[in-house]
Every structure is written in C-alpha cells, then in structure tokens.
C-alpha cells in the first residue's frame, strides 16, 4: 500500500494551499479530489489579507494574468439613499491595496494545477469514502484502493469528511440562512477602480451581492433567512427573480444585464467543528467551519488554515514530540479567525444598527480604517485594531437604545423614482458614511 507523509482530502483552495507548501517543503503529499476540475463553485470575492499567502505560494503572476483585481467594496441600503465605499488602501495599516474577484472554476483549477507543478500528487475524480486512524497514521479508503499517510488534512469543504465521521459539526441556529445566486452578463460597471468593487445592498431582511468577474460576467446573489424561502413555496429561480425585481437599487445595479447561468442555491452554510485537530488529523477551510458569506471571508480562511496546517505538519513531521503543541496552536489560530467573523456577522444580522452606524457620518478615532482592515481580512490581533473594533461595537450597541446615527428604513422608497442609470444612482446614493474619504486618512 502506498504511504505518504500527508494525505489531503479535497482540492479546493484550502487543500491546494496546504499541498503546495508541503510539497515545496519536500514532503510526500497526495491530494484526493472528488470532482473533475474545472467545476462551478461559489465564493468569488477574495480578501487582501490572503495576498501574502498567494505570494508565498508563488501565485501572484498567475492571479494577475487571469483575474479581475479588486480594490474594495461598497455597502448600500435598499432605500437607495445611502451607500458607502471603502478601499483596501485606506484600511488601518494596510499592507496591500488589492485582492481579486475570481471565477472559482478557473481559480480552483489554477491552484490545484499549481500544487501539482510543485510536486504534490493530485488525483481528481477520486472521492475519499472513509478514513481510519491508528497510532502510526491513517488509512484512506478510495473507490478501488486504500492509501496510508502519517497525517491527513481534511479540506473537503462543506462535505467535512472527518467532522461528519466524528459528529463534530455544529451549526448556528441563529444563522440558518439560504443563498440564491447566478451569473449575469451585460451588467453596467462604474469606471476606474470602482468597477472592481464588490457591491452589497442591505434590505430589512436580506442582503444582495454584485461581484464583477472577468469576461463581462457578474456574480449576483441574495442571502436571507431559510424560513422565508420555505414559506414562499417558490422554486429557487422564481424566488430569485422576484427578490431582484422587488429591489429598485438592485434593478438599477443590474441595468440591462441578463442572467446567463442557472440559479444555484446553498443553505445552512454557517457551522463549526467542535475540534479542529486530532492525533493524526487537521481540519482546514470549510471542513473546519464557515461563518456566513457576508464579509467574503471563506477563501481567506481556507487559504489561512491551509497555510497554517502545512506549517504545523511540516514541523510535526520533523519533531513528533511537538505535535500536540503545534496542533493546539493551529486550532487556536483558526478558531480565532472564526470568532472574529462570527462576532462581525452576528452584529450585521442583529437589527439595522450595524448598517446605520456603517453608513453614518464619519466616526472618530480612526474607527473606519479599523473596520475597513477587518473587512480586508486583518483579523485584528493588534491592540490598535482591537480597541477600535470594540468602539465600533459599542456604538452599534448604543444605537440600539439611542439614535446616535440617522435611522434607516432599509425599504425601497416607493414614492422616489428609481435612478435610471448607474451614474444617477451613484449621485443619489453616495452620501458620506463611516467610510467618507475624510475619515480614511491614516495616523
Ligand atoms: C453563498 C455563498 C457565498 C460565498 N461567497 C464567498 C465570497 O465571496 N468570498 C469568499 O472568500 N468565500 C465565499 N464563500 C465561501 C467559500 O465558498 C468557501 O469558504 C471556500 O470555497 C472554502 O474553500 P475550501 O477549500 O475549504 O472548500 P471547497 O472550495 O468547497 O473545496 C472542497 C473540495 O473538496 C472536495 N471534496 C468533498 N468531499 C470530498 C471527498 N469525500 N473526497 C475527496 N474530495 C472531496 C470537493 O469536491 C471540493 O472540490 C461563499 C459561500 C457561500 C455558501
């Protein structure tokens, strides 16, 4: 039976990141991927804090050549009156001003191919049906054979092979959301770097994304409580079309664009595993956990945990006695990222106050650059960011009791005409917010 240092289940961003780094470190590594790439996947908007890992992986050239650069985002309220743009360059202690908007079929294929080029053995159309552990390592069952490895990284995404086997997966009852999404063509874009922004529209009980991809493709989706969709008894396509038609701000964003893909759906995507490491295994990316797509943190966490898992295993393979400490440190680091986003996401969904504060005139003490940094994937280990984020949460809490920032209905204004062009909408909605450029100067 073949024996490897590390076997990786799943060839998405988490698995490919770990595979490339381990292979480069001279470890024998095998990636077992269930599907044949390229394949459709959701998760198209990347964060700038992944760029250092992409650099370490040697992927910067390939990213530049193949994908749309992304310089920030815009969050608008559905009433059509207020929107705030933020640019990564203005984030607190920003290290880079950009990341990428990626068509995942191509991005994932590029990353997996890169792992192969760097020396990992990669098998597509090779699902892992079970993993058994013993004191020397593990045995992975494939369709026609078994292989052995000293360690396994489960990077099988939401399928979570090990989390499911050991019943570690816990979902968040208050985050039972559903997403419907599709690709469009012909959606008008702003000029300059504003054409690269992820644009979000927040309604009373849902939010929409508009993500510009290459070749005139645009990813558009809506996220809402799963119960609302069930109650409607509509098919996903009908529900999606209706949701878009009910929001003038979204209709305006889409303009003459037309849908060119089926409507896809995903549900119950927020969960976490109780343990992220065992004696012989580590969980990475979505297989470890995922906290709602609202802040586009999924691929960031996948790449972050893939990198940390590779580093922990590389060291454990040389110094077996350090394994427990290394794995505990890995678990803490990945849980910390999920904790940061869980708090941010909870704040976003618990009432209108997050968006009211976010779209309010400039906050003091450089809170805006700190929020901007977290939106870019700076998980706030630095005190300077942590206290500013605490201040932001405090304002949001106070806003629940007192009106510190203007209240928003988050409902489309039926009396106000829908701006007929993107440029008109731009003028109508670009009111100064927390991210007013005046508040974005660094210290
Ligand atoms: C609605 C929605 C919108 C999102 N938007 C964003 C976004 O804008 N930006 C962002 O960063 N993230 C986003 N995400 C999250 C993002 O999709 C994931 O976090 C990311 O893909 C995780 O990468 P991964 O490598 O962990 O898992 P995946 O990319 O899912 O890869 C896992 C791989 O494992 C394979 N696999 C599964 N089971 C097995 C098995 N038994 N054997 C072998 N292989 C197996 C699968 O085929 C798959 O290729 C979004 C998620 C949702 C639900």
Coordinates of C-alpha atoms and ligand atoms in Angstrom, one line a residue:
X1 CA 0.0 0.0 0.0
X2 CA 1.3 3.5 -0.9
X3 CA 2.3 5.6 2.1
X4 CA 2.6 9.4 2.2
X5 CA 3.6 12.0 4.7
X6 CA 0.3 13.8 4.3
X7 CA -2.9 13.0 2.5
X8 CA -5.2 15.8 1.7
X9 CA -9.0 15.3 1.2
X10 CA -10.3 17.9 -1.2
X11 CA -8.5 20.1 -3.8
X12 CA -10.3 23.4 -3.2
X13 CA -8.3 26.5 -2.0
X14 CA -7.6 25.0 1.5
X15 CA -6.3 21.7 0.1
X16 CA -4.3 23.2 -2.7
X17 CA -2.6 25.7 -0.4
X18 CA -1.5 23.0 2.0
X19 CA -0.4 20.7 -0.8
X20 CA 1.8 23.3 -2.5
X21 CA 3.5 24.3 0.7
X22 CA 4.1 20.7 2.0
X23 CA 5.4 19.6 -1.4
X24 CA 7.7 22.6 -1.5
X25 CA 9.0 21.6 1.9
X26 CA 10.0 18.2 0.4
X27 CA 7.1 16.2 2.0
X28 CA 5.4 13.5 0.1
X29 CA 1.8 14.7 -0.3
X30 CA -1.2 13.3 -2.1
X31 CA -4.4 15.3 -2.9
X32 CA -7.6 13.4 -3.4
X33 CA -10.3 15.4 -5.1
X34 CA -13.8 14.1 -5.6
X35 CA -14.7 16.2 -8.7
X36 CA -13.1 16.8 -12.1
X37 CA -11.9 20.4 -12.4
X38 CA -12.9 22.9 -13.6
X39 CA -16.2 22.8 -11.8
X40 CA -18.6 25.6 -10.6
X41 CA -18.1 26.8 -7.1
X42 CA -19.4 29.8 -5.2
X43 CA -17.0 32.1 -3.2
X44 CA -15.7 34.6 -5.7
X45 CA -14.6 37.7 -3.8
X46 CA -11.2 37.4 -2.2
X47 CA -9.7 39.5 0.7
X48 CA -6.4 41.4 0.5
X49 CA -5.0 39.6 3.6
X50 CA -4.7 36.4 1.5
X51 CA -2.2 38.1 -0.7
X52 CA 0.9 37.3 1.5
X53 CA 0.0 33.6 1.3
X54 CA -0.5 33.9 -2.5
X55 CA 2.9 35.5 -2.7
X56 CA 4.5 32.7 -0.7
X57 CA 2.7 30.1 -2.9
X58 CA 4.2 31.9 -6.0
X59 CA 0.8 32.7 -7.4
X60 CA 0.9 36.4 -7.9
X61 CA 1.8 36.3 -11.6
X62 CA -1.0 33.8 -12.3
X63 CA -3.5 35.8 -10.4
X64 CA -2.6 39.0 -12.2
X65 CA -2.9 37.3 -15.6
X66 CA -6.2 35.5 -15.0
X67 CA -8.5 37.5 -12.7
X68 CA -10.1 40.9 -12.0
X69 CA -8.3 43.0 -9.4
X70 CA -10.5 44.1 -6.5
X71 CA -9.8 47.3 -4.6
X72 CA -12.6 47.4 -2.0
X73 CA -16.3 47.3 -1.6
X74 CA -19.5 49.3 -1.4
X75 CA -22.4 48.7 1.0
X76 CA -25.7 50.4 0.2
X77 CA -29.0 50.4 1.9
X78 CA -32.1 49.3 -0.1
X79 CA -33.8 52.6 0.3
X80 CA -31.5 54.0 -2.3
X81 CA -30.4 57.0 -0.3
X82 CA -27.1 55.9 1.3
X83 CA -24.1 53.9 0.3
X84 CA -20.5 53.9 1.5
X85 CA -17.5 52.8 -0.5
X86 CA -14.3 51.6 1.2
X87 CA -10.9 51.0 -0.5
X88 CA -8.5 48.5 1.0
X89 CA -5.6 51.0 0.7
X90 CA -7.3 53.0 3.4
X91 CA -7.5 50.1 5.9
X92 CA -5.6 50.5 9.1
X93 CA -2.0 49.6 8.5
X94 CA -3.0 48.3 5.0
X95 CA -0.3 46.0 3.5
X96 CA -1.8 45.9 0.1
X97 CA -4.4 47.9 -1.8
X98 CA -6.0 45.0 -3.7
X99 CA -7.1 41.4 -3.9
X100 CA -9.0 39.6 -6.7
X101 CA -12.5 38.7 -7.9
X102 CA -12.2 35.2 -9.2
X103 CA -14.3 32.8 -11.3
X104 CA -13.9 29.9 -9.0
X105 CA -13.9 27.2 -11.6
X106 CA -10.7 28.7 -13.1
X107 CA -9.2 29.8 -9.8
X108 CA -9.5 26.4 -8.1
X109 CA -8.1 24.7 -11.2
X110 CA -5.2 27.1 -11.2
X111 CA -4.4 26.4 -7.6
X112 CA -4.7 22.7 -7.9
X113 CA -2.5 22.7 -11.0
X114 CA 0.0 24.8 -9.1
X115 CA 0.1 22.2 -6.3
X116 CA 0.7 19.5 -9.0
X117 CA 3.5 21.6 -10.6
X118 CA 5.1 22.0 -7.2
X119 CA 5.3 18.2 -6.6
X120 CA 2.1 17.1 -5.0
X121 CA 0.4 14.0 -6.4
X122 CA -3.1 15.1 -7.4
X123 CA -5.9 12.7 -8.2
X124 CA -9.2 14.1 -9.5
X125 CA -12.5 12.1 -9.6
X126 CA -11.2 10.3 -6.5
X127 CA -13.6 10.6 -3.6
X128 CA -12.4 9.5 -0.1
X129 CA -15.2 7.3 1.3
X130 CA -13.7 6.8 4.8
X131 CA -10.6 7.4 7.0
X132 CA -9.5 5.1 9.7
X133 CA -6.8 6.1 12.3
X134 CA -4.3 4.0 14.2
X135 CA -1.2 5.0 16.3
X136 CA 1.1 5.2 13.2
X137 CA -1.1 7.2 10.9
X138 CA -4.2 6.8 8.9
X139 CA -5.7 4.8 6.1
X140 CA -7.9 6.5 3.5
X141 CA -10.4 4.4 1.6
X142 CA -10.8 5.3 -2.1
X143 CA -13.1 3.6 -4.7
X144 CA -10.6 1.0 -5.9
X145 CA -7.8 1.0 -3.3
X146 CA -6.6 2.3 0.0
X147 CA -3.6 4.5 0.8
X148 CA -1.8 5.3 4.0
X149 CA -0.4 8.6 5.3
X150 CA 1.2 9.7 8.5
X151 CA -1.2 12.6 8.7
X152 CA -4.4 13.8 7.0
X153 CA -5.7 17.2 6.3
X154 CA -9.4 17.3 5.8
X155 CA -10.1 20.1 3.3
X156 CA -13.2 18.5 1.9
X157 CA -15.2 21.8 2.2
X158 CA -18.8 21.6 3.4
X159 CA -18.8 17.8 3.0
X160 CA -16.5 17.8 6.1
X161 CA -15.5 14.1 5.9
X162 CA -13.8 13.9 9.3
X163 CA -16.2 16.3 11.1
X164 CA -19.1 14.2 9.8
X165 CA -17.5 10.9 10.8
X166 CA -16.8 12.1 14.3
X167 CA -20.1 14.1 14.6
X168 CA -18.1 17.3 15.3
X169 CA -20.1 19.7 13.1
X170 CA -22.3 22.2 15.0
X171 CA -24.5 24.6 13.0
X172 CA -25.5 28.0 14.3
X173 CA -29.3 28.0 14.8
X174 CA -29.5 31.8 14.6
X175 CA -27.6 31.8 11.2
X176 CA -29.9 29.5 9.3
X177 CA -29.6 31.3 6.0
X178 CA -30.1 30.5 2.4
X179 CA -28.3 31.9 -0.6
X180 CA -29.6 32.0 -4.2
X181 CA -27.1 33.1 -6.9
X182 CA -26.3 33.2 -10.6
X183 CA -24.0 34.7 -13.2
X184 CA -25.1 37.6 -15.4
X185 CA -23.7 39.3 -18.5
X186 CA -24.1 42.9 -19.6
X187 CA -24.2 44.4 -16.1
X188 CA -23.0 48.0 -16.4
X189 CA -19.8 48.8 -14.4
X190 CA -18.5 52.1 -13.0
X191 CA -15.3 53.4 -14.3
X192 CA -11.8 53.1 -12.8
X193 CA -11.2 51.1 -9.7
X194 CA -14.9 51.4 -8.7
X195 CA -15.6 48.9 -11.5
X196 CA -13.8 46.3 -9.3
X197 CA -15.7 46.7 -6.1
X198 CA -17.9 44.1 -4.5
X199 CA -21.2 45.9 -4.2
X200 CA -23.7 44.9 -1.5
X201 CA -27.3 46.1 -0.9
X202 CA -28.8 45.6 2.5
X203 CA -32.6 45.3 2.8
X204 CA -34.6 44.8 6.0
X205 CA -34.4 41.0 6.0
X206 CA -31.8 40.1 3.3
X207 CA -28.7 41.3 1.5
X208 CA -27.5 41.1 -2.1
X209 CA -24.1 40.9 -3.6
X210 CA -22.8 42.1 -7.0
X211 CA -19.3 40.8 -7.8
X212 CA -17.7 41.8 -11.1
X213 CA -15.8 38.9 -12.8
X214 CA -13.8 38.8 -16.0
X215 CA -15.3 38.5 -19.5
X216 CA -18.3 40.7 -18.7
X217 CA -19.5 38.2 -16.1
X218 CA -21.1 39.4 -12.9
X219 CA -22.0 37.2 -9.9
X220 CA -25.2 38.2 -8.2
X221 CA -26.7 36.6 -5.2
X222 CA -29.1 37.1 -2.3
X223 CA -28.9 35.8 1.3
X224 CA -31.9 35.6 3.6
X225 CA -33.5 33.5 6.4
X226 CA -34.1 30.0 5.1
X227 CA -37.6 30.0 6.6
X228 CA -38.6 33.0 4.3
X229 CA -37.7 31.0 1.3
X230 CA -39.5 27.8 2.5
X231 CA -42.6 29.9 3.3
X232 CA -42.8 31.3 -0.2
X233 CA -43.1 27.8 -1.7
X234 CA -41.5 29.2 -4.9
X235 CA -38.9 27.5 -6.9
X236 CA -35.3 29.0 -6.4
X237 CA -35.4 30.7 -9.9
X238 CA -38.8 32.3 -9.3
X239 CA -37.8 33.4 -5.8
X240 CA -34.5 34.9 -7.0
X241 CA -36.1 36.8 -9.9
X242 CA -38.8 38.1 -7.6
X243 CA -36.3 39.2 -5.0
X244 CA -34.4 41.2 -7.6
X245 CA -37.5 42.7 -9.1
X246 CA -38.6 44.0 -5.7
X247 CA -35.5 46.0 -5.0
X248 CA -35.1 49.1 -7.2
X249 CA -31.5 49.5 -6.0
X250 CA -30.7 46.0 -7.3
X251 CA -32.6 46.6 -10.5
X252 CA -30.5 49.6 -11.1
X253 CA -27.3 47.8 -10.4
X254 CA -28.2 45.2 -12.9
X255 CA -29.5 47.6 -15.6
X256 CA -29.7 45.8 -18.9
X257 CA -27.8 42.7 -17.6
X258 CA -29.2 39.3 -18.2
X259 CA -28.8 36.0 -16.4
X260 CA -26.7 33.5 -18.2
X261 CA -26.5 30.6 -15.7
X262 CA -28.9 28.6 -13.7
X263 CA -29.9 29.9 -10.3
X264 CA -27.8 27.9 -7.7
X265 CA -28.7 27.6 -4.0
X266 CA -26.8 26.9 -0.8
X267 CA -28.3 26.6 2.7
X268 CA -27.2 26.0 6.3
X269 CA -23.6 27.1 5.5
X270 CA -22.7 28.5 8.9
X271 CA -21.2 25.9 11.2
X272 CA -18.1 25.0 13.1
X273 CA -16.5 21.7 14.2
X274 CA -16.0 21.3 18.0
X275 CA -12.5 20.1 17.4
X276 CA -10.2 21.1 14.6
X277 CA -7.4 18.7 15.3
X278 CA -6.9 15.1 16.4
X279 CA -3.8 12.9 16.9
X280 CA -3.4 12.4 13.2
X281 CA -5.7 14.9 11.5
X282 CA -6.3 18.6 11.0
X283 CA -9.4 20.3 9.6
X284 CA -8.9 23.2 7.1
X285 CA -11.1 25.6 5.3
X286 CA -14.8 24.9 5.2
X287 CA -14.1 21.4 6.5
X288 CA -13.2 23.2 9.8
X289 CA -16.0 25.7 9.7
X290 CA -17.6 28.6 7.8
X291 CA -19.3 31.8 9.1
X292 CA -21.7 33.2 6.6
X293 CA -20.6 34.8 3.3
X294 CA -21.5 38.4 4.1
X295 CA -17.9 39.5 4.6
X296 CA -16.3 37.3 1.9
X297 CA -14.1 35.5 4.5
X298 CA -14.4 31.9 3.2
X299 CA -11.4 31.7 0.8
X300 CA -9.4 33.8 3.2
X301 CA -10.0 31.3 6.0
X302 CA -9.4 28.4 3.6
X303 CA -6.0 29.8 2.5
X304 CA -5.1 30.9 6.0
X305 CA -5.8 27.5 7.5
X306 CA -4.3 25.6 4.6
X307 CA -1.0 27.5 5.2
X308 CA -1.1 27.1 9.0
X309 CA -1.9 23.3 8.6
X310 CA 1.0 22.8 6.2
X311 CA 3.4 24.6 8.6
X312 CA 2.2 22.7 11.6
X313 CA 2.5 19.3 9.8
X314 CA 5.9 20.1 8.3
X315 CA 7.3 20.8 11.8
X316 CA 5.4 17.8 13.4
X317 CA 6.9 15.5 10.7
X318 CA 10.4 16.5 11.8
X319 CA 9.7 16.9 15.6
X320 CA 7.0 14.4 16.5
X321 CA 7.2 15.4 20.2
X322 CA 6.0 18.9 19.3
X323 CA 2.8 17.6 17.6
X324 CA 0.3 18.3 20.4
X325 CA 1.5 21.8 21.0
X326 CA 1.6 22.6 17.3
X327 CA -1.9 21.2 16.7
X328 CA -3.3 23.1 19.7
X329 CA -1.7 26.3 18.3
X330 CA -3.3 25.6 14.9
X331 CA -6.7 25.0 16.4
X332 CA -6.5 28.3 18.4
X333 CA -5.4 30.3 15.4
X334 CA -8.2 29.0 13.1
X335 CA -10.8 29.4 15.9
X336 CA -9.7 32.9 16.4
X337 CA -10.4 33.9 12.8
X338 CA -13.9 32.3 13.0
X339 CA -14.6 34.1 16.3
X340 CA -13.7 37.5 14.8
X341 CA -16.0 36.9 11.8
X342 CA -18.8 35.3 14.0
X343 CA -19.0 38.5 16.1
X344 CA -19.0 40.7 13.0
X345 CA -21.6 38.6 11.3
X346 CA -23.8 38.5 14.4
X347 CA -23.6 42.3 14.6
X348 CA -24.6 42.6 10.9
X349 CA -27.7 40.4 11.3
X350 CA -29.0 41.6 14.7
X351 CA -31.1 44.5 13.6
X352 CA -30.4 47.6 11.5
X353 CA -27.9 49.2 13.7
X354 CA -24.8 47.9 12.1
X355 CA -25.7 49.4 8.7
X356 CA -27.0 52.6 10.4
X357 CA -23.6 53.1 12.1
X358 CA -21.7 52.0 9.0
X359 CA -23.5 54.5 6.8
X360 CA -23.4 57.3 9.3
X361 CA -21.1 60.3 9.0
X362 CA -17.5 59.7 9.9
X363 CA -16.7 58.1 13.3
X364 CA -13.9 59.5 15.4
X365 CA -10.7 57.7 16.5
X366 CA -10.0 56.1 13.1
X367 CA -12.7 53.5 13.6
X368 CA -13.4 53.4 9.9
X369 CA -9.9 52.3 8.9
X370 CA -10.1 49.6 11.6
X371 CA -13.4 48.3 10.3
X372 CA -12.0 48.5 6.8
X373 CA -9.0 46.5 7.8
X374 CA -11.2 43.7 9.3
X375 CA -13.2 43.7 6.1
X376 CA -10.0 43.1 4.3
X377 CA -9.1 40.1 6.4
X378 CA -7.0 41.8 9.1
X379 CA -8.2 39.7 12.0
X380 CA -7.2 42.3 14.5
X381 CA -4.5 40.7 16.6
X382 CA -3.1 44.2 17.0
X383 CA -4.3 46.2 20.0
X384 CA -4.7 49.3 17.8
X385 CA -7.3 47.5 15.7
X386 CA -8.9 45.6 18.6
X387 CA -9.9 48.6 20.7
X388 CA -11.2 50.4 17.6
X389 CA -13.4 47.4 16.8
X390 CA -14.6 47.4 20.4
X391 CA -15.5 51.1 20.0
X392 CA -17.4 50.3 16.8
X393 CA -19.4 47.5 18.5
X394 CA -20.1 49.9 21.4
X395 CA -21.6 52.5 19.0
X396 CA -23.7 49.8 17.4
X397 CA -24.9 48.7 20.9
X398 CA -25.7 52.2 21.9
X399 CA -27.6 52.8 18.7
X400 CA -30.0 50.1 19.7
X401 CA -31.2 52.3 22.6
X402 CA -30.5 55.8 21.4
X403 CA -30.4 57.4 17.9
X404 CA -26.8 58.3 17.6
X405 CA -26.8 57.8 13.8
X406 CA -29.7 58.5 11.4
X407 CA -32.2 55.7 11.3
X408 CA -32.8 53.8 8.0
X409 CA -35.9 52.0 6.9
X410 CA -34.0 49.7 4.6
X411 CA -37.1 49.6 2.5
X412 CA -37.3 50.7 -1.1
X413 CA -38.9 54.1 -1.4
X414 CA -42.0 53.5 -3.5
X415 CA -42.5 57.3 -4.0
X416 CA -39.0 58.1 -5.1
X417 CA -38.2 57.3 -8.8
X418 CA -35.6 54.6 -9.4
X419 CA -32.5 56.3 -10.8
X420 CA -32.4 55.3 -14.4
X421 CA -28.6 54.9 -14.8
X422 CA -25.7 53.8 -12.7
X423 CA -24.3 57.3 -12.8
X424 CA -27.6 58.7 -11.5
X425 CA -27.7 56.1 -8.8
X426 CA -24.1 56.9 -7.9
X427 CA -25.1 60.5 -7.3
X428 CA -28.2 59.6 -5.4
X429 CA -26.6 57.1 -3.1
X430 CA -23.1 58.3 -2.5
X431 CA -23.8 60.1 0.8
X432 CA -20.9 60.4 3.2
X433 CA -20.7 57.4 5.6
X434 CA -18.4 56.0 8.1
X435 CA -16.2 55.4 5.1
X436 CA -16.4 59.0 3.9
X437 CA -13.0 59.6 2.5
X438 CA -12.3 62.3 5.1
X439 CA -12.3 59.6 7.8
X440 CA -9.9 57.3 6.0
X441 CA -6.6 59.1 6.4
X442 CA -4.1 57.0 8.4
X443 CA -2.4 58.1 11.5
Ligands
LIG1 C1 -23.5 31.7 -0.8 C2 -22.0 31.7 -0.5 C3 -21.2 32.8 -1.0 C4 -19.9 32.8 -0.7 N1 -19.1 33.9 -1.2 C5 -17.8 34.0 -0.8 C6 -17.0 35.0 -1.3 O1 -17.5 36.0 -1.9 N2 -15.7 35.1 -0.9 C7 -15.2 34.0 -0.2 O2 -14.0 34.1 0.1 N3 -15.9 33.0 0.2 C8 -17.2 32.9 -0.1 N4 -17.9 31.8 0.3 C9 -17.2 30.7 1.0 C10 -16.4 29.8 0.0 O3 -17.2 29.3 -0.9 C11 -15.7 28.7 0.8 O4 -15.3 29.2 2.1 C12 -14.4 28.2 0.2 O5 -14.8 27.6 -1.1 C13 -13.8 27.2 1.1 O6 -12.7 26.5 0.4 P1 -12.3 25.0 0.8 O7 -11.1 24.7 0.1 O8 -12.3 24.9 2.3 O9 -13.5 24.2 0.3 P2 -14.1 23.9 -1.2 O10 -13.7 25.1 -2.0 O11 -15.5 23.6 -1.0 O12 -13.3 22.6 -1.7 C14 -13.5 21.4 -1.1 C15 -13.2 20.3 -2.1 O13 -13.3 19.1 -1.5 C16 -13.9 18.1 -2.4 N5 -14.4 17.0 -1.7 C17 -15.6 17.0 -0.9 N6 -15.8 15.8 -0.4 C18 -14.7 15.0 -0.8 C19 -14.4 13.7 -0.6 N7 -15.1 12.8 0.1 N8 -13.3 13.2 -1.2 C20 -12.5 14.0 -2.0 N9 -12.8 15.3 -2.2 C21 -13.9 15.8 -1.6 C22 -14.9 19.0 -3.2 O14 -15.2 18.4 -4.4 C23 -14.2 20.3 -3.3 O15 -13.5 20.5 -4.5 C24 -19.3 31.8 0.0 C25 -20.0 30.7 0.5 C26 -21.4 30.7 0.2 C27 -22.2 29.5 0.7

